[in-house]
Every structure is written in C-alpha cells, then in structure tokens.
mmCIF file of C-alpha atoms in Angstrom:
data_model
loop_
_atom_site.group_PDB
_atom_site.id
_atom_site.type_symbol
_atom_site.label_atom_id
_atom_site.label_comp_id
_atom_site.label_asym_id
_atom_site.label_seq_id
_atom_site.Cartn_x
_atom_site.Cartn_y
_atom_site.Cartn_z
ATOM 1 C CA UNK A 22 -4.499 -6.769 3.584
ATOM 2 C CA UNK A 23 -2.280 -5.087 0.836
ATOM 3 C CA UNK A 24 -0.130 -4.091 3.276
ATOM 4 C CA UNK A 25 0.240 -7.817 4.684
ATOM 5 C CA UNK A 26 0.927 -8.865 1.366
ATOM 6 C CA UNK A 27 3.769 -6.668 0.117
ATOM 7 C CA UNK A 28 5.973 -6.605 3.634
ATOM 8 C CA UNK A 29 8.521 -8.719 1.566
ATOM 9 C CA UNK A 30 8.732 -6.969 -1.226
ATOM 10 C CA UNK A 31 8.655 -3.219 1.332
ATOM 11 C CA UNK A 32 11.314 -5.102 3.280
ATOM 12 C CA UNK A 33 13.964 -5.311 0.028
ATOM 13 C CA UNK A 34 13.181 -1.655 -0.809
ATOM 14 C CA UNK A 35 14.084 -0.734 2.514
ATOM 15 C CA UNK A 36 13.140 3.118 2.480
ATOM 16 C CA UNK A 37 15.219 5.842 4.184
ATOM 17 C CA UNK A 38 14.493 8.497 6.254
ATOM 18 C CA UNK A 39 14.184 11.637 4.058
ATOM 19 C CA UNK A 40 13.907 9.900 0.919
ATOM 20 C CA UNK A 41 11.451 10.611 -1.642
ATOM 21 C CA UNK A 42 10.110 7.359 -3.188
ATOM 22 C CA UNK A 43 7.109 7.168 -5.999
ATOM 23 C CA UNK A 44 4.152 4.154 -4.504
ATOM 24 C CA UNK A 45 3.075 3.103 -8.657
ATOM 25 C CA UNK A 46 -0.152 1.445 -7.679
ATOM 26 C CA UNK A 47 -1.035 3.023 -4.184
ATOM 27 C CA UNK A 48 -4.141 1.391 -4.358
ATOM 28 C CA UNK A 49 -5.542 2.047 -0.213
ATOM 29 C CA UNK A 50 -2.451 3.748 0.641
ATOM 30 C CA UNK A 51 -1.547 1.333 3.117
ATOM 31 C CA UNK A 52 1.966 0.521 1.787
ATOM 32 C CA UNK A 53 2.785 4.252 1.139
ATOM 33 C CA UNK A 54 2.047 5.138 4.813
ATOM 34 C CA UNK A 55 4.418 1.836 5.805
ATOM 35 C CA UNK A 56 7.197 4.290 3.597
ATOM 36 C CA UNK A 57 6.204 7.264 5.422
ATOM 37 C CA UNK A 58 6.469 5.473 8.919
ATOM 38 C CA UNK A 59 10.254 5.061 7.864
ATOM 39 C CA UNK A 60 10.655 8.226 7.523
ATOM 40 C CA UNK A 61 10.753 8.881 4.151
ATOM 41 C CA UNK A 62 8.579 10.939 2.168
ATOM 42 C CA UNK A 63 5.864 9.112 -0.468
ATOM 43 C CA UNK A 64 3.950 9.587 -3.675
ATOM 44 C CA UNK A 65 1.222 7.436 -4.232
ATOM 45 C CA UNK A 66 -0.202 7.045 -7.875
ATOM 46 C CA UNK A 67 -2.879 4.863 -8.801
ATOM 47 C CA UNK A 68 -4.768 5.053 -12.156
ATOM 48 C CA UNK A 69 -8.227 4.799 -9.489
ATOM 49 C CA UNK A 70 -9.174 8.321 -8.910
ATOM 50 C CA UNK A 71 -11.663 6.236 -6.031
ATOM 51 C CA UNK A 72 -8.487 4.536 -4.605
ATOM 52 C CA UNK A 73 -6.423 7.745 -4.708
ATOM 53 C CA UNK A 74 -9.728 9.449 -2.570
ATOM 54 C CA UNK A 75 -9.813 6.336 -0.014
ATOM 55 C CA UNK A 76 -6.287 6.969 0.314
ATOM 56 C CA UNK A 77 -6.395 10.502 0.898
ATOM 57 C CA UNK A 78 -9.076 9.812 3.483
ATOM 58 C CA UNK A 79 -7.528 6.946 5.534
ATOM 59 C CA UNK A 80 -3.731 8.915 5.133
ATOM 60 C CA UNK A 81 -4.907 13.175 4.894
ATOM 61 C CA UNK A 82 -1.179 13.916 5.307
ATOM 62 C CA UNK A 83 0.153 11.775 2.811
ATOM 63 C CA UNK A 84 0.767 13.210 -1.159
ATOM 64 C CA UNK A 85 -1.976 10.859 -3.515
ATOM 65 C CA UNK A 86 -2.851 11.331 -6.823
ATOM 66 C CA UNK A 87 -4.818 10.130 -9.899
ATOM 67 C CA UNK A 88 -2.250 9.375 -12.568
ATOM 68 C CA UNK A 89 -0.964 6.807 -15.259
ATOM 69 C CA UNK A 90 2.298 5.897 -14.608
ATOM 70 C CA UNK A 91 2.572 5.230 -19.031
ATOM 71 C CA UNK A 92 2.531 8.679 -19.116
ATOM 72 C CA UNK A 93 3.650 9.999 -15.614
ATOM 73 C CA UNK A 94 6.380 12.819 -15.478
ATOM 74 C CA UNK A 95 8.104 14.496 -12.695
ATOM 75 C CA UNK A 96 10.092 17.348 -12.576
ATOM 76 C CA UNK A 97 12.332 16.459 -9.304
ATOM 77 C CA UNK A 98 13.699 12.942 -9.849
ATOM 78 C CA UNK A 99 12.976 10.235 -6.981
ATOM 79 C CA UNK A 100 15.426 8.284 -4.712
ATOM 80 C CA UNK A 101 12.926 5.088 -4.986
ATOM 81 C CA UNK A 102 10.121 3.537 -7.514
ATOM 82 C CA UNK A 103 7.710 1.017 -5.787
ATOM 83 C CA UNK A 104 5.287 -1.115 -6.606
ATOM 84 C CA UNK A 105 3.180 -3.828 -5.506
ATOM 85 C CA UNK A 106 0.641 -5.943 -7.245
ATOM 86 C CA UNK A 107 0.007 -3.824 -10.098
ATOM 87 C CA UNK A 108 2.568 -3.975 -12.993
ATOM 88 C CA UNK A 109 1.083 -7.318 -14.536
ATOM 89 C CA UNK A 110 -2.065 -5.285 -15.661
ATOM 90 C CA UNK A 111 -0.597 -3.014 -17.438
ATOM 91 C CA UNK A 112 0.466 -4.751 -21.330
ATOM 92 C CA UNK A 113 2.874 -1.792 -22.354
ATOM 93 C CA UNK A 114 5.514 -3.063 -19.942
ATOM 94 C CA UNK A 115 8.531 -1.065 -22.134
ATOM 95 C CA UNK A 116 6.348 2.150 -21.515
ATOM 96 C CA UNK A 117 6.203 1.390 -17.616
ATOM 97 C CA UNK A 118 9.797 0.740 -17.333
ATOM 98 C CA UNK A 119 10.899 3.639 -19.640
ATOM 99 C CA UNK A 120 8.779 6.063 -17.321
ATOM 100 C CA UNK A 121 9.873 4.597 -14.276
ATOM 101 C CA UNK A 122 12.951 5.308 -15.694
ATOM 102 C CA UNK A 123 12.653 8.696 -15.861
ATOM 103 C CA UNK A 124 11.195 9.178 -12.624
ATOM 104 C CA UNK A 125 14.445 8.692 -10.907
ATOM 105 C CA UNK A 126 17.588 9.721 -10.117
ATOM 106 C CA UNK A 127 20.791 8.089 -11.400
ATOM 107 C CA UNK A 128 21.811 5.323 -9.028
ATOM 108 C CA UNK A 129 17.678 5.513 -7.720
ATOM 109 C CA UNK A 130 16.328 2.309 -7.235
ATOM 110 C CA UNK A 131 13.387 0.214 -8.451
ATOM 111 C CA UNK A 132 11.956 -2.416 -6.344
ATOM 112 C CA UNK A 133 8.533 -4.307 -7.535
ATOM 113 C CA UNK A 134 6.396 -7.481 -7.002
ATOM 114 C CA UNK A 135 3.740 -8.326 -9.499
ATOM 115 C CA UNK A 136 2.659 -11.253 -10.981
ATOM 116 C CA UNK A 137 4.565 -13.484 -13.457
ATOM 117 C CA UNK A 138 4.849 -16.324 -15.380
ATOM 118 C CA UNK A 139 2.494 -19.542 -15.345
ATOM 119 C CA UNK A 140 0.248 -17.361 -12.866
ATOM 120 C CA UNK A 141 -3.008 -18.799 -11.893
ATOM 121 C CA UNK A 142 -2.608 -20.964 -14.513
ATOM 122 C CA UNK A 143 -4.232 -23.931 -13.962
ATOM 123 C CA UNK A 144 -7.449 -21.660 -13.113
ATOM 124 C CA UNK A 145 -6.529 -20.211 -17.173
ATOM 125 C CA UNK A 146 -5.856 -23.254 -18.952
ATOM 126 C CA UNK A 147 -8.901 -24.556 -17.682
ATOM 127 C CA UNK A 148 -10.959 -21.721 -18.672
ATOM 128 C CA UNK A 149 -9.449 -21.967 -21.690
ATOM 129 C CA UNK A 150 -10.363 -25.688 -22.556
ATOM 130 C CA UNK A 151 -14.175 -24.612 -21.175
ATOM 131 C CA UNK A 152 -14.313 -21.495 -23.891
ATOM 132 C CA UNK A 153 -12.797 -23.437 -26.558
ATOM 133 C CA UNK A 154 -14.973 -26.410 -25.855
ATOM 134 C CA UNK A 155 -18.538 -24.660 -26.447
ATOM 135 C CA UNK A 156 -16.745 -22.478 -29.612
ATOM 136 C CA UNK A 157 -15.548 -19.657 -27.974
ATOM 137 C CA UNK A 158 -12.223 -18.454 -29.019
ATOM 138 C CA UNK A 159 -9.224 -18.122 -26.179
ATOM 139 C CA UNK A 160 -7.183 -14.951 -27.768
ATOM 140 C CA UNK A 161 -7.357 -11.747 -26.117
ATOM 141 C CA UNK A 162 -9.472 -12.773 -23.020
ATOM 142 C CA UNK A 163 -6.451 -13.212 -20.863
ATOM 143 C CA UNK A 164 -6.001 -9.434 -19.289
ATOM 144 C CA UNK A 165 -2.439 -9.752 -17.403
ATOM 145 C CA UNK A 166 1.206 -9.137 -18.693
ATOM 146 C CA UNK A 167 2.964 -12.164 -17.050
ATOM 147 C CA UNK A 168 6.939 -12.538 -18.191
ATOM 148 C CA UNK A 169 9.488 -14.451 -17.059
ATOM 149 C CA UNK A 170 11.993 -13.094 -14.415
ATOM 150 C CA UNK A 171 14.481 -13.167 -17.164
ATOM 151 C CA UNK A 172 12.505 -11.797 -19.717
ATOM 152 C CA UNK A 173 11.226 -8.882 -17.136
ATOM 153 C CA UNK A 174 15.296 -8.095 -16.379
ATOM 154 C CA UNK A 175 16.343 -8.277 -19.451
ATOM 155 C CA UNK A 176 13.660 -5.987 -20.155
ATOM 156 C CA UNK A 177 15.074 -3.366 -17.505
ATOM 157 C CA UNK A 178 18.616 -3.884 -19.048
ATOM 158 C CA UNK A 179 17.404 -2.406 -22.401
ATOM 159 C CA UNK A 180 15.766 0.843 -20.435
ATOM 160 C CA UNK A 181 18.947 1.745 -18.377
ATOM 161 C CA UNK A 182 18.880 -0.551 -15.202
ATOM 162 C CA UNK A 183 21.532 -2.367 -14.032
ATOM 163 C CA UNK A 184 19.251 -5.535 -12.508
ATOM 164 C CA UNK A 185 20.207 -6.188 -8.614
ATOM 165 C CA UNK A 186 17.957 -9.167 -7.855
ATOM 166 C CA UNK A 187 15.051 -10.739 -9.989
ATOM 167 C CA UNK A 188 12.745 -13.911 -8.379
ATOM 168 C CA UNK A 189 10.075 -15.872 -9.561
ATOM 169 C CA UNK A 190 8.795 -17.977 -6.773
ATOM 170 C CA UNK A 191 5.645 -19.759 -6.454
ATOM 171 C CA UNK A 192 2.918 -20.861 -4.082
ATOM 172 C CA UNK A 193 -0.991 -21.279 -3.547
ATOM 173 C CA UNK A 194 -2.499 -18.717 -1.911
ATOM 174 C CA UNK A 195 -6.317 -19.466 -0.452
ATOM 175 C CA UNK A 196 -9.451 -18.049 -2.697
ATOM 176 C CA UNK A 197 -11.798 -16.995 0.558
ATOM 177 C CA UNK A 198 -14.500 -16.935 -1.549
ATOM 178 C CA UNK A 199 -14.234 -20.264 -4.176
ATOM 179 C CA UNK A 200 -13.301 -20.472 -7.575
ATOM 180 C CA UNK A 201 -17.147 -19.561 -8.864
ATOM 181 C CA UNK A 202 -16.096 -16.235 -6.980
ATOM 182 C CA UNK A 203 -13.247 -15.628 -8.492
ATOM 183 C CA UNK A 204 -14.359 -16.061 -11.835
ATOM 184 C CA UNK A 205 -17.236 -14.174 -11.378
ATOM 185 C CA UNK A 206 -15.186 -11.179 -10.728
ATOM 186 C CA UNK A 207 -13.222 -11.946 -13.305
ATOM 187 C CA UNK A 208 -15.839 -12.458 -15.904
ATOM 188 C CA UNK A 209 -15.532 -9.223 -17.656
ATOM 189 C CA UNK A 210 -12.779 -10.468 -19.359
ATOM 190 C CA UNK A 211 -12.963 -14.061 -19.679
ATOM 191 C CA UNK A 212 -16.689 -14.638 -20.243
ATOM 192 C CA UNK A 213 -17.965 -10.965 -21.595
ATOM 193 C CA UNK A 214 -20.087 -12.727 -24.927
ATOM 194 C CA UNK A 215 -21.077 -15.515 -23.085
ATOM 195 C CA UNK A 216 -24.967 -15.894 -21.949
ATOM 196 C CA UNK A 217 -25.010 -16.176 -18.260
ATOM 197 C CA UNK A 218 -26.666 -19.378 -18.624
ATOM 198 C CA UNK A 219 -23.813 -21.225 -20.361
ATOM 199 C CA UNK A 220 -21.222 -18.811 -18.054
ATOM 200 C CA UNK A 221 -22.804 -20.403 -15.102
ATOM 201 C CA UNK A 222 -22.656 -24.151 -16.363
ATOM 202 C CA UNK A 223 -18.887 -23.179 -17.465
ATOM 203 C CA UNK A 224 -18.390 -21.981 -13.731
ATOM 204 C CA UNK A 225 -19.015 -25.613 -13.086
ATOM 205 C CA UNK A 226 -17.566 -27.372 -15.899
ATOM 206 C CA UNK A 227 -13.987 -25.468 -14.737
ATOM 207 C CA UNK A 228 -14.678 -26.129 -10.930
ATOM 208 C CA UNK A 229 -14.720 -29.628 -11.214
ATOM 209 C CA UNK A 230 -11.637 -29.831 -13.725
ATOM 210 C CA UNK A 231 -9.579 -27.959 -11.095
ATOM 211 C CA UNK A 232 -10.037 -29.194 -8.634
ATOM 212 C CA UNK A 233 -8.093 -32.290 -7.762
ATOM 213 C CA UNK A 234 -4.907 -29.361 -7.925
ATOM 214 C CA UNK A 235 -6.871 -26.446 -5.997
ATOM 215 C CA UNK A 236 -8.743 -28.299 -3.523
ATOM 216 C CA UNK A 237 -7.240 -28.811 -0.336
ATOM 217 C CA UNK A 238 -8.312 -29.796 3.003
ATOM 218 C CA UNK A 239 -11.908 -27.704 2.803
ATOM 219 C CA UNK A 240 -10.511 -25.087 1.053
ATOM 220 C CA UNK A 241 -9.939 -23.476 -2.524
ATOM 221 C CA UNK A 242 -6.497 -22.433 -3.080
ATOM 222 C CA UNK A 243 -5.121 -20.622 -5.982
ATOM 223 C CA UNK A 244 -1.842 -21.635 -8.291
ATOM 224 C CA UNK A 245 -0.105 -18.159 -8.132
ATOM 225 C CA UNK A 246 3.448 -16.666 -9.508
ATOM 226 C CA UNK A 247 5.008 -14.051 -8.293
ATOM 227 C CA UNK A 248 7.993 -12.050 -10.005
ATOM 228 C CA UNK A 249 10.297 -9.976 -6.886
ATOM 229 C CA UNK A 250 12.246 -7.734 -8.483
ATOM 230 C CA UNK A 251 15.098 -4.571 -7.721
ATOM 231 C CA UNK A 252 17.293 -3.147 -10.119
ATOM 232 C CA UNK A 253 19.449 0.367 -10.003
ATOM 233 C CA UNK A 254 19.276 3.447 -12.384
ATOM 234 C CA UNK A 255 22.374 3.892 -14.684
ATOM 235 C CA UNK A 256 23.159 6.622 -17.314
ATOM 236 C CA UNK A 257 20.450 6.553 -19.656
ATOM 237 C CA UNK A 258 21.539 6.264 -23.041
#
C-alpha cells in the first residue's frame, strides 16, 4: 500500500542506475526495493527496529537498518535523500533537515512527501472542541509537525538547500475502517487521561460533528494535506 501511495512522490525523485540514495522512513521496504528496481542502490532507515526486520525479510538483499535519522551519520555522502510519509512525526524538523543535510553530496538531492498544513483537520478541530468541552485541555495532544510549504522551504534555505519545487495539495482520502477507528488508534495521544467511558461517548460526540464534511456516499473519508517537496544540496556554510 505504501508503495501505491508514494509513486508520485518516487516518480519526482527519479533514481538512477548506480546511485546511492538514503529511504528516511523505510517503513516495509516497499519503496526502497521500487529504488533498487531502477537500478540504483538503497538505504533504508526507519526508527522501527520491527519494520527494519519485515523489511529485511520481504527484501534479504536490500541494506536496512534501525536508526534515527536526528542523529544519523554517514561516512560516504549520498546522491539522493527520500522520504515518504514520515517527516511530519518527527517535531525537531531543523535537526532532520540539518542531518539530511549532511548525508549528501553537494548538488545531492532531497525529495519528500509528508504531511502538512491544515492536515486532517477537521477530524482535530473537532477533537479539540470534544476535549475542551468536558475540561480537558487541547495543548500538546496533537503529535504531528505540519508547516506550510513555505515555511518547510524556507526552512531548507536556512540548512543549505537551494529549494527546486515545494507543493501543498489537498484531498480526502477514504478511512476503511470509520472515524471511531481512526481515533482509536490514535488515542494514545489525543485521549491518554481520558476514562474509556467518556473516550467512547467522545468517539461519538466527534462522529456526528464531522460528519456532514467526511461523510460521503457510504463512506468515511478523511480531510488530508500533503506537502511534495525537492530541493538540491549547496555549499554548506
């Protein structure tokens, strides 16, 4: 499904034969074998030591491993940095960009998809107004790192990328499973002091106030933002 989901984003990195790209996110290694079956040569990273195993067992020639990309060094620079549905969980965005950074090569390239701006957020504001409504306070529940495309290039500007392209488009995407789904698996941060009781009841309160926007035709839909991004490596400073 990954795989499915990030042929846009694979299609603007466009990887060469022989090139050595990093995969920040690797997650089932679907996407890092799509690199290899270009002919260049992947890393996959993911912070999952799990994922990084599934990987390793659905790809056994393929290079996976168990790292942090905040803190990820390499000694031979890469042609490529890629990543797919991952950078919007990780807050320390300056970190991320400073190490992709100085994973590559001069004139190496970035390319990335991850979430941005106003995503899900009709799903968040009402969970918001649901919390606040039975006294529970909003700040620091919200677990995702979601800038603007300006603010996310402007961001690469400062850490010694010269920004080729940056998009924020939108669209709703179906939720297979309902909204009471995806807040349940989202509950560890939203609802983590709430009795499952009242969680439940909220479940409901926020179904029904979404859903003359994310009800369509039978089925649930989801409000997401997406932030397409590729920028070039300059002379750091």
């Amino acid at each position: 499904m990954k795989g499915q989901l990030g042929s846009g984003v694979l299609s603007l990195l466009q990887p060469a034969p022989g090139e050595h790209i990093l995969d920040i996110g690797c997650g089932n290694g679907d996407l890092t074998a799509q690199i290899a079956a270009a002919g260049a040569i992947p890393t996959g990273i993911d912070l999952s030591a799990e994922a990084v195993k599934r990987a390793a067992s659905a790809y056994p020639e393929l290079n996976f491993q168990a790292a942090d990309i905040r803190c990820y060094r390499t000694e031979t620079p890469f042609d490529a940095v890629f990543s797919h549905a991952v950078l919007h969980w990780i807050p320390d965005a300056p970190g991320v960009v400073s190490s992709i950074r100085s994973a590559l090569r001069e004139g190496g390239r970035f390319v990335a998809e991850f979430a941005g701006s106003g995503n899900v957020s009709t799903l968040t504001d009402a969970i918001k107004e649901t919390l606040e409504s039975e006294g529970y306070a909003w700040e620091g529940r919200n677990p995702w790192y979601l800038p603007t495309a300006e603010e996310y290039a402007a961001l690469l500007e400062r850490r010694s990328f010269r920004v080729i392209s940056a998009q924020h488009f939108s669209q709703l995407a179906p939720l297979k499973a309902g909204v009471r789904k995806w807040l349940d698996s989202f509950s560890g941060y939203f609802f983590p002091d709430v009795p499952e009781d009242l969680r439940l009841a909220m479940y409901t309160a926020i179904e029904e106030k979404v859903k003359p926007r994310l009800y369509r035709d039978g089925q649930w839909m989801a409000d997401t933002c997406r932030i397409r991004v590729a920028a070039a490596a300059v002379a750091i400073k």
